[in-house]
Short mmCIF file of C-alpha atoms and ligand atoms in Angstrom, two decimals:
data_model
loop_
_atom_site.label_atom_id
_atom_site.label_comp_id
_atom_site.label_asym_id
_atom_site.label_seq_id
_atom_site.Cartn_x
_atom_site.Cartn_y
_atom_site.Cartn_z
CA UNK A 246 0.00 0.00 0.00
CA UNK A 247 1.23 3.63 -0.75
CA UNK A 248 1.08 5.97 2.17
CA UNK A 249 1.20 9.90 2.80
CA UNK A 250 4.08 10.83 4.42
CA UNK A 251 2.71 13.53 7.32
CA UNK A 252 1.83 17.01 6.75
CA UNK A 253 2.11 19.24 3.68
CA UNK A 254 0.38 22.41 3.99
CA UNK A 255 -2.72 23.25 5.86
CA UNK A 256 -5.34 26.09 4.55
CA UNK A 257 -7.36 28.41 6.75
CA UNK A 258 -9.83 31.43 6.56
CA UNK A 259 -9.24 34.23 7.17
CA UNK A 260 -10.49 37.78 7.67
CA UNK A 261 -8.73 40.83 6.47
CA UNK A 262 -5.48 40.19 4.48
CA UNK A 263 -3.05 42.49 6.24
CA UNK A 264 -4.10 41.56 9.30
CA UNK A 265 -3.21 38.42 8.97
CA UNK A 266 0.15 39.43 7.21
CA UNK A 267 0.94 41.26 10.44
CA UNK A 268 -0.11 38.17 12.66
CA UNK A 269 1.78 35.51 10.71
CA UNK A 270 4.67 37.33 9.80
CA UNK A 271 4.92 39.65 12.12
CA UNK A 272 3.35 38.45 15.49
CA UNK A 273 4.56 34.40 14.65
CA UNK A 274 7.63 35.73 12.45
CA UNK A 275 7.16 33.21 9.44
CA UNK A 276 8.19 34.17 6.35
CA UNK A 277 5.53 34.97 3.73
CA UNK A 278 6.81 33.05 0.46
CA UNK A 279 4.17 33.37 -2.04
CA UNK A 280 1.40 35.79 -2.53
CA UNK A 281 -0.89 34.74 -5.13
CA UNK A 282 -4.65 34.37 -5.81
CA UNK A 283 -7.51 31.83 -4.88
CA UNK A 284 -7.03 30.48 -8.26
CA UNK A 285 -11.20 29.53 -8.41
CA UNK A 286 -11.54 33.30 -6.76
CA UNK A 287 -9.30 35.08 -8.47
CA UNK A 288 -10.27 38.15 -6.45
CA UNK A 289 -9.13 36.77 -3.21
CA UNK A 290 -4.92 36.48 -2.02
CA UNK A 291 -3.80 33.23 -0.98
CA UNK A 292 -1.22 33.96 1.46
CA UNK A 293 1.30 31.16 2.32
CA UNK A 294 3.47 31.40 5.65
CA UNK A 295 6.39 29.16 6.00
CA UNK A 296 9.87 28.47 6.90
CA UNK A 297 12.46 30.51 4.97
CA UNK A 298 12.72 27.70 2.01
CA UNK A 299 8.85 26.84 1.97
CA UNK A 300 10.07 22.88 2.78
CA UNK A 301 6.56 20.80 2.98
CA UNK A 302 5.05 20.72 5.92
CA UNK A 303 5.96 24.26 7.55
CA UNK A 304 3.41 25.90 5.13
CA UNK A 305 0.22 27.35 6.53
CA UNK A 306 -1.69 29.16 3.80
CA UNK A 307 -4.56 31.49 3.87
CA UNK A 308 -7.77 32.82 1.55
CA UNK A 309 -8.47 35.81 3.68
CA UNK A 310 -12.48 35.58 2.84
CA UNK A 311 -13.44 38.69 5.42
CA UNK A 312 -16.84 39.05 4.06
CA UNK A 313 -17.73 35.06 5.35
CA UNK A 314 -19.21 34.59 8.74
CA UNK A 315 -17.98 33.03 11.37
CA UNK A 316 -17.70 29.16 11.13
CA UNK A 317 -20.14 26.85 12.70
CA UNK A 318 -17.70 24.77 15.26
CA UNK A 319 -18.64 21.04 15.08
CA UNK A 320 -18.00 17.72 13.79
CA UNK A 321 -16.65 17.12 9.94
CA UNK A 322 -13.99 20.08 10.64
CA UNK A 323 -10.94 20.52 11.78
CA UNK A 324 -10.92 22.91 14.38
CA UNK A 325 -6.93 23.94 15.40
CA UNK A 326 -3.82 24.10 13.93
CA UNK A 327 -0.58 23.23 15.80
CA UNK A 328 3.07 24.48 15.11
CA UNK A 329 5.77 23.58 15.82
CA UNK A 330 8.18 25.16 18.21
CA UNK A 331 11.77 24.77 19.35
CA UNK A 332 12.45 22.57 22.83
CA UNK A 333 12.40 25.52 25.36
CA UNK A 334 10.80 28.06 23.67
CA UNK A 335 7.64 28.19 25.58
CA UNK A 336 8.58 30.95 28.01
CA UNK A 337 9.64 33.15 24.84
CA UNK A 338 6.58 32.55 23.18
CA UNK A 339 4.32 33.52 26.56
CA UNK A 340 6.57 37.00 26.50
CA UNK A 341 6.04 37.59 22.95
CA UNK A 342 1.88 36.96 22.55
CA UNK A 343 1.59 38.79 25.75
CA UNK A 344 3.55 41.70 24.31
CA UNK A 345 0.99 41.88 21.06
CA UNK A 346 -1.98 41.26 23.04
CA UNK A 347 -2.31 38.03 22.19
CA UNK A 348 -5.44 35.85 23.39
CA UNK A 349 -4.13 33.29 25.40
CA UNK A 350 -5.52 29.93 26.60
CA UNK A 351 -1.92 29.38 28.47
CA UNK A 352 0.24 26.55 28.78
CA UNK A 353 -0.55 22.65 28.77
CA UNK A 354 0.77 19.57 28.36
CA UNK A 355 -0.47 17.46 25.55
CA UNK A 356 0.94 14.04 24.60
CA UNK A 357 4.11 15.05 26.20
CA UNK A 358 5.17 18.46 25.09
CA UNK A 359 4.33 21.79 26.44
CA UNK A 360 2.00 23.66 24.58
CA UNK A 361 0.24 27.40 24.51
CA UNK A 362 -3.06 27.38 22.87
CA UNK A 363 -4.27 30.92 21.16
CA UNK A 364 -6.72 32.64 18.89
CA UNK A 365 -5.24 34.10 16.01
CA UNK A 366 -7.36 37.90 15.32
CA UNK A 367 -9.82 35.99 13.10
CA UNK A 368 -10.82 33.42 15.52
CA UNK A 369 -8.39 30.18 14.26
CA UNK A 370 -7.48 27.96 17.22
CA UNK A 371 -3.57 27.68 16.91
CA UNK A 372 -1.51 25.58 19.13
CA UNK A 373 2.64 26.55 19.68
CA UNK A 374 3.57 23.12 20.68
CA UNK A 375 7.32 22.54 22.10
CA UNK A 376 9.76 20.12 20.27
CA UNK A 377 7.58 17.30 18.89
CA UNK A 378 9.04 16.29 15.38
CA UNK A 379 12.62 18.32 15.30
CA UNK A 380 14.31 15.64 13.76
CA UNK A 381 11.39 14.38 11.14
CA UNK A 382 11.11 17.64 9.30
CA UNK A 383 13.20 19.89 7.29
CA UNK A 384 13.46 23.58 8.24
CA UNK A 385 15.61 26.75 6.86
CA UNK A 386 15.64 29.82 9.37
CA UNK A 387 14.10 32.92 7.88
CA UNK A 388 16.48 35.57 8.25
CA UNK A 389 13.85 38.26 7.62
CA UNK A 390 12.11 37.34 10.73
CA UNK A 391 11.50 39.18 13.95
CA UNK A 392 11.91 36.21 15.91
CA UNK A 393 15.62 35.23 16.32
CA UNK A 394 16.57 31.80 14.25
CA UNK A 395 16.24 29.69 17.60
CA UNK A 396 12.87 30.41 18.69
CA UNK A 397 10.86 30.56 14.75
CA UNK A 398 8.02 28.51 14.19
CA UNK A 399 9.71 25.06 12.54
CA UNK A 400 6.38 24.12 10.58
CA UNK A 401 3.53 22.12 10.94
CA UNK A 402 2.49 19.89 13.81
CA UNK A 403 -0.96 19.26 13.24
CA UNK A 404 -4.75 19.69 13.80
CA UNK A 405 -7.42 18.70 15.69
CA UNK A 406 -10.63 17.58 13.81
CA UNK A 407 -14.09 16.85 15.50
CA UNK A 408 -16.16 13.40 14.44
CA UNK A 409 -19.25 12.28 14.78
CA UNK A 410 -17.87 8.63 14.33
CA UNK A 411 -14.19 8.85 14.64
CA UNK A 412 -13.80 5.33 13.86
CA UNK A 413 -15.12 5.32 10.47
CA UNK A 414 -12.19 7.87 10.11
CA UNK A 415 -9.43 6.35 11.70
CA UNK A 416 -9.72 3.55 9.56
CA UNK A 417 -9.48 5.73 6.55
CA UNK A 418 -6.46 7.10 7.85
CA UNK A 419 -4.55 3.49 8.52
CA UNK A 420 -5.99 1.56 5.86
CA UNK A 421 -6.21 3.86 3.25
CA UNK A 422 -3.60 6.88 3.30
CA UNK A 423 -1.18 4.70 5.68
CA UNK A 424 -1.41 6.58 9.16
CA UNK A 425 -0.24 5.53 12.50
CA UNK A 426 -2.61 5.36 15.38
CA UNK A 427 0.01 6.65 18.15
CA UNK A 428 -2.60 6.65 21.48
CA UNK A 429 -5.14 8.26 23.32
CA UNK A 430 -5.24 11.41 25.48
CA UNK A 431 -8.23 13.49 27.48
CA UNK A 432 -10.07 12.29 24.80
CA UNK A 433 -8.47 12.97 21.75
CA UNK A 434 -7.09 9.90 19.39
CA UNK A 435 -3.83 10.85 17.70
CA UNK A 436 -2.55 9.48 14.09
CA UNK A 437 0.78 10.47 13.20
CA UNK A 438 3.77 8.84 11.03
CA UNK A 439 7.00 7.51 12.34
CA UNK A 440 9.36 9.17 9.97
CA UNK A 441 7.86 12.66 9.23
CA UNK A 442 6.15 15.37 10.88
CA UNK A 443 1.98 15.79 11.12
CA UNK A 444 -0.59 14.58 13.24
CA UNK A 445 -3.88 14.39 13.46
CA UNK A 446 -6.10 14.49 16.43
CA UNK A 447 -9.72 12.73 16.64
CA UNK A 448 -12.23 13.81 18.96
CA UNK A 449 -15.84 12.56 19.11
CA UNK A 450 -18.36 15.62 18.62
CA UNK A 451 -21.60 12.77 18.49
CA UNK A 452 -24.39 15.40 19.82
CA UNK A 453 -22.40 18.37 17.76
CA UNK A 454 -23.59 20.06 14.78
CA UNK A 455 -22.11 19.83 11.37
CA UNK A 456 -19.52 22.03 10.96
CA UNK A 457 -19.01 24.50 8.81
CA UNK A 458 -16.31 26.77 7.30
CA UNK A 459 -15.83 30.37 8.12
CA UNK A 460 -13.58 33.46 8.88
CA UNK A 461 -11.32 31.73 11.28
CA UNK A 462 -11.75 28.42 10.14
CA UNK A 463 -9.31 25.55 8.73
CA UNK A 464 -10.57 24.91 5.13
CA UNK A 465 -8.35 21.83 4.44
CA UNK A 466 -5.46 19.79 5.35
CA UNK A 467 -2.91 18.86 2.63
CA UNK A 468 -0.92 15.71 2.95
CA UNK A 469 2.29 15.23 1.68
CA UNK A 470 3.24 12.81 -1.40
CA UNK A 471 6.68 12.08 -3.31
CA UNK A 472 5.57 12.56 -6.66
CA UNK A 473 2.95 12.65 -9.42
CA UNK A 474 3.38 8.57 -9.51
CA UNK A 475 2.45 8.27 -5.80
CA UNK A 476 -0.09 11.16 -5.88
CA UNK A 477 -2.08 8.54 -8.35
CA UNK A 478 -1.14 5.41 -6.75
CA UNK A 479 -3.18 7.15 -3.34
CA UNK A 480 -5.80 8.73 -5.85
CA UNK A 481 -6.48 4.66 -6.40
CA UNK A 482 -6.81 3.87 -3.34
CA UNK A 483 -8.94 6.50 -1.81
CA UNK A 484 -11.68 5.98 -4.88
CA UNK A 485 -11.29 2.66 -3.93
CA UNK A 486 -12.69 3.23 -0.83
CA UNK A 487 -15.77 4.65 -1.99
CA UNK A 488 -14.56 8.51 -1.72
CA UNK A 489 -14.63 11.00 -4.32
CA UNK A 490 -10.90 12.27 -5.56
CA UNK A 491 -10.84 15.01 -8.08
CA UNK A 492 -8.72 14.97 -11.02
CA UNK A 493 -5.15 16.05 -10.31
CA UNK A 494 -4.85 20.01 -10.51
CA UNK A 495 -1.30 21.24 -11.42
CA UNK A 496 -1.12 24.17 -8.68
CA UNK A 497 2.57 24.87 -9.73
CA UNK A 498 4.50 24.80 -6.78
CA UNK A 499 2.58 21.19 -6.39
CA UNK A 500 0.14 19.20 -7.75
CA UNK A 501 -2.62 18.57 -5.79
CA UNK A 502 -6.05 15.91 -5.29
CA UNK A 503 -8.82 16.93 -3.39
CA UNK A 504 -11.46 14.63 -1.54
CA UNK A 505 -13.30 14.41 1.99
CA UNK A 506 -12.61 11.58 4.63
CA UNK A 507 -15.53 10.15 5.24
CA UNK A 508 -16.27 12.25 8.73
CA UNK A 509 -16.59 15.17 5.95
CA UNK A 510 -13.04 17.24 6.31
CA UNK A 511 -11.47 18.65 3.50
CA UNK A 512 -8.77 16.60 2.60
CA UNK A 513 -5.70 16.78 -0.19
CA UNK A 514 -2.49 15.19 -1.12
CA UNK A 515 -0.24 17.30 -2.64
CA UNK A 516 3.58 16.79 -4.29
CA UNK A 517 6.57 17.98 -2.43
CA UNK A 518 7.40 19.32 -5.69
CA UNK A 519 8.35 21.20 -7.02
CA UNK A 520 8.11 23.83 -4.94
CA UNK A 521 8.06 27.65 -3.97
CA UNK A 522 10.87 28.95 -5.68
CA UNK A 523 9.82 27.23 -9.15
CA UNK A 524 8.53 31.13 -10.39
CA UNK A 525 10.61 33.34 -8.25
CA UNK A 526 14.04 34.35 -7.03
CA UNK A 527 14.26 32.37 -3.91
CA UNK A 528 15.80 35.53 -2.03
CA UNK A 529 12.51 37.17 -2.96
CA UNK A 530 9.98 34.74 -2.43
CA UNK A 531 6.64 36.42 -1.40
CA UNK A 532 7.24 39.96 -2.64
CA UNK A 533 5.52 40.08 -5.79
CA UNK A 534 1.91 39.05 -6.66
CA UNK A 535 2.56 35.41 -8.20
CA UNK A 536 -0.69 34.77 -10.90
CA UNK A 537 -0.69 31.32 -12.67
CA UNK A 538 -0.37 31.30 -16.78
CA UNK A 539 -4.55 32.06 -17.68
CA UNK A 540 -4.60 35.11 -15.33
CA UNK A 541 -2.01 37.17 -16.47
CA UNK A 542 -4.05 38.43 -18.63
CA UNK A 543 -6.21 39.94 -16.52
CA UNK A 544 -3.55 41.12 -14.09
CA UNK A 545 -4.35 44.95 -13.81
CA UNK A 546 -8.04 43.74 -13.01
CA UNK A 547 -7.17 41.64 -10.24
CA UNK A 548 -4.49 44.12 -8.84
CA UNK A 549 -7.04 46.87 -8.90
CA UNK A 550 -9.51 44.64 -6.46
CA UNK A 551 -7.06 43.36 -4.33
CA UNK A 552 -5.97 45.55 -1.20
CA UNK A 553 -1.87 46.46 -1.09
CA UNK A 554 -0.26 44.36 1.32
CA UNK A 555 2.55 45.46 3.52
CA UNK A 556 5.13 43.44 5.25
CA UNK A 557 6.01 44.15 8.94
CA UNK A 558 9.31 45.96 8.96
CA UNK A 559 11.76 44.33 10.56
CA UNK A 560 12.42 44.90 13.96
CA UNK A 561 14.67 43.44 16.68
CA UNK A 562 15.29 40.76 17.76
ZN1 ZN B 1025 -4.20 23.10 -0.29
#
């Protein structure tokens, strides 16, 4: 059986586009390394945050949607995103949301590592979660950053996701896209990989609604493949078990496959390549508005509706 191999990227809503510039890379201090366009909503950025290189799995990418409402919290959606941070860099972290007014939950332990749980400005549940996958991932400090090289955000730990019948999914995630059930905690049922870095945590929501998306809302989770070959090997496998996959989409910096595990979440597997720096300058990644082939055309159009962006000046450290 082919497998994913952990997290790739993970898509949210959100509400006004610089504000979430200034949270992201600003407030968390990731590096923005594409700015481009919803490319079924061509009037709408897609923002994507991640390490200095934009490896897989440190990218966290937004559609800042500010005219949706808020989303319904229940089951079928995933309802947090978790970072990664460096071993011993809780206590900076605490300083630094404090400082920018941060909403806080505070600090926890879950499965082991030290966590701070927060609401981004738009409402997302994120997670700051100490040390979990160092070694599994790969990760280039941004030198742009406000935060200094040994405290950034490394990537992508995971999400939570609310079930009505977690089981159904669970076996989705083992028998079909070749997940790891790694144990239980206050409820939550974690699936993970042993060699790369991404998790997903199960919760039964029985009595909860349905979810639904929203301004501060995860919109999918993206899950990582080696290449076009595997991407359709998986493709088999998941129509095989009775879910719908669409047709692969070339997105340029990967090629992706959409389709919903069967507890209704947005799900896709994506290449690793080839990546961000396939239509820029690597040393400029992020800086210019990136449109694919069939909307240059109409570049002045979509330039005229979408707001200027500016990126927070760098302070110190
Ligand atoms: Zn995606």
């Amino acid at each position: 059986m082919h497998g994913v191999h952990g997290l790739h990227h993970i898509t949210a809503i959100s509400g006004p586009a610089q504000e979430n510039v200034d949270f992201y890379a600003g407030v968390l201090g990731m590096r923005l390394v594409k700015k481009s366009v919803n490319q079924d909503d061509p009037g709408t950025y897609h923002l994507f945050y991640a390490d200095a290189e934009g490896h897989p799995g440190t990218d966290l990418t937004f559609f800042p949607w500010k005219q949706m409402a808020p989303p319904r919290i229940g089951h079928g959606l995933a309802t947090e995103v978790a970072l990664e941070i460096p071993p011993g860099s809780i206590d900076y972290w605490g300083t630094r949301l404090q400082k920018y007014a941060v909403r806080v939950e505070g600090v926890e332990t879950r499965f082991g590592n030290r966590t701070i749980a927060l609401t981004d400005p738009h409402g997302l549940r994120v997670a700051l979660v100490e040390g979990a996958d160092g070694s599994r991932r790969a990760f280039a400090p941004w030198n742009g950053s406000p935060v200094p090289p040994e405290r950034q955000v490394r990537g992508l730990h995971g999400a939570q996701v609310w079930e009505r019948d977690p089981e159904v999914t669970a076996a989705f995630l083992t028998g079909v896209l070749g997940f790891v059930r790694f144990g239980e905690e206050n409820g939550w049922t974690r699936f993970g990989f042993p060699d790369s870095a991404g998790v997903v945590d199960l919760r039964e929501a029985k009595d909860a609604r349905r979810g639904a998306w929203g301004v501060g809302s995860v919109h999918h989770l993206a899950w990582r493949v080696a290449d076009a070959g595997e991407q359709l090997a998986v493709r088999e496998q998941i129509e095989q078990a009775g879910a719908n996959a669409t047709p692969v989409i070339d997105r340029f910096w990967f090629k992706s496959v959409y389709f919903k595990e069967p507890g209704g979440v947005l799900f896709e597997i994506a290449t690793d390549g080839p990546g961000f720096a396939v239509d820029e300058d690597p040393a400029h990644l992020g800086e210019a508005l990136v449109l694919p082939p069939w909307l240059e055309t109409a570049r002045d159009r979509i330039e005229a509706v979408l707001p200027p962006l500016t990126l927070p000046a760098l302070t110190s450290h």
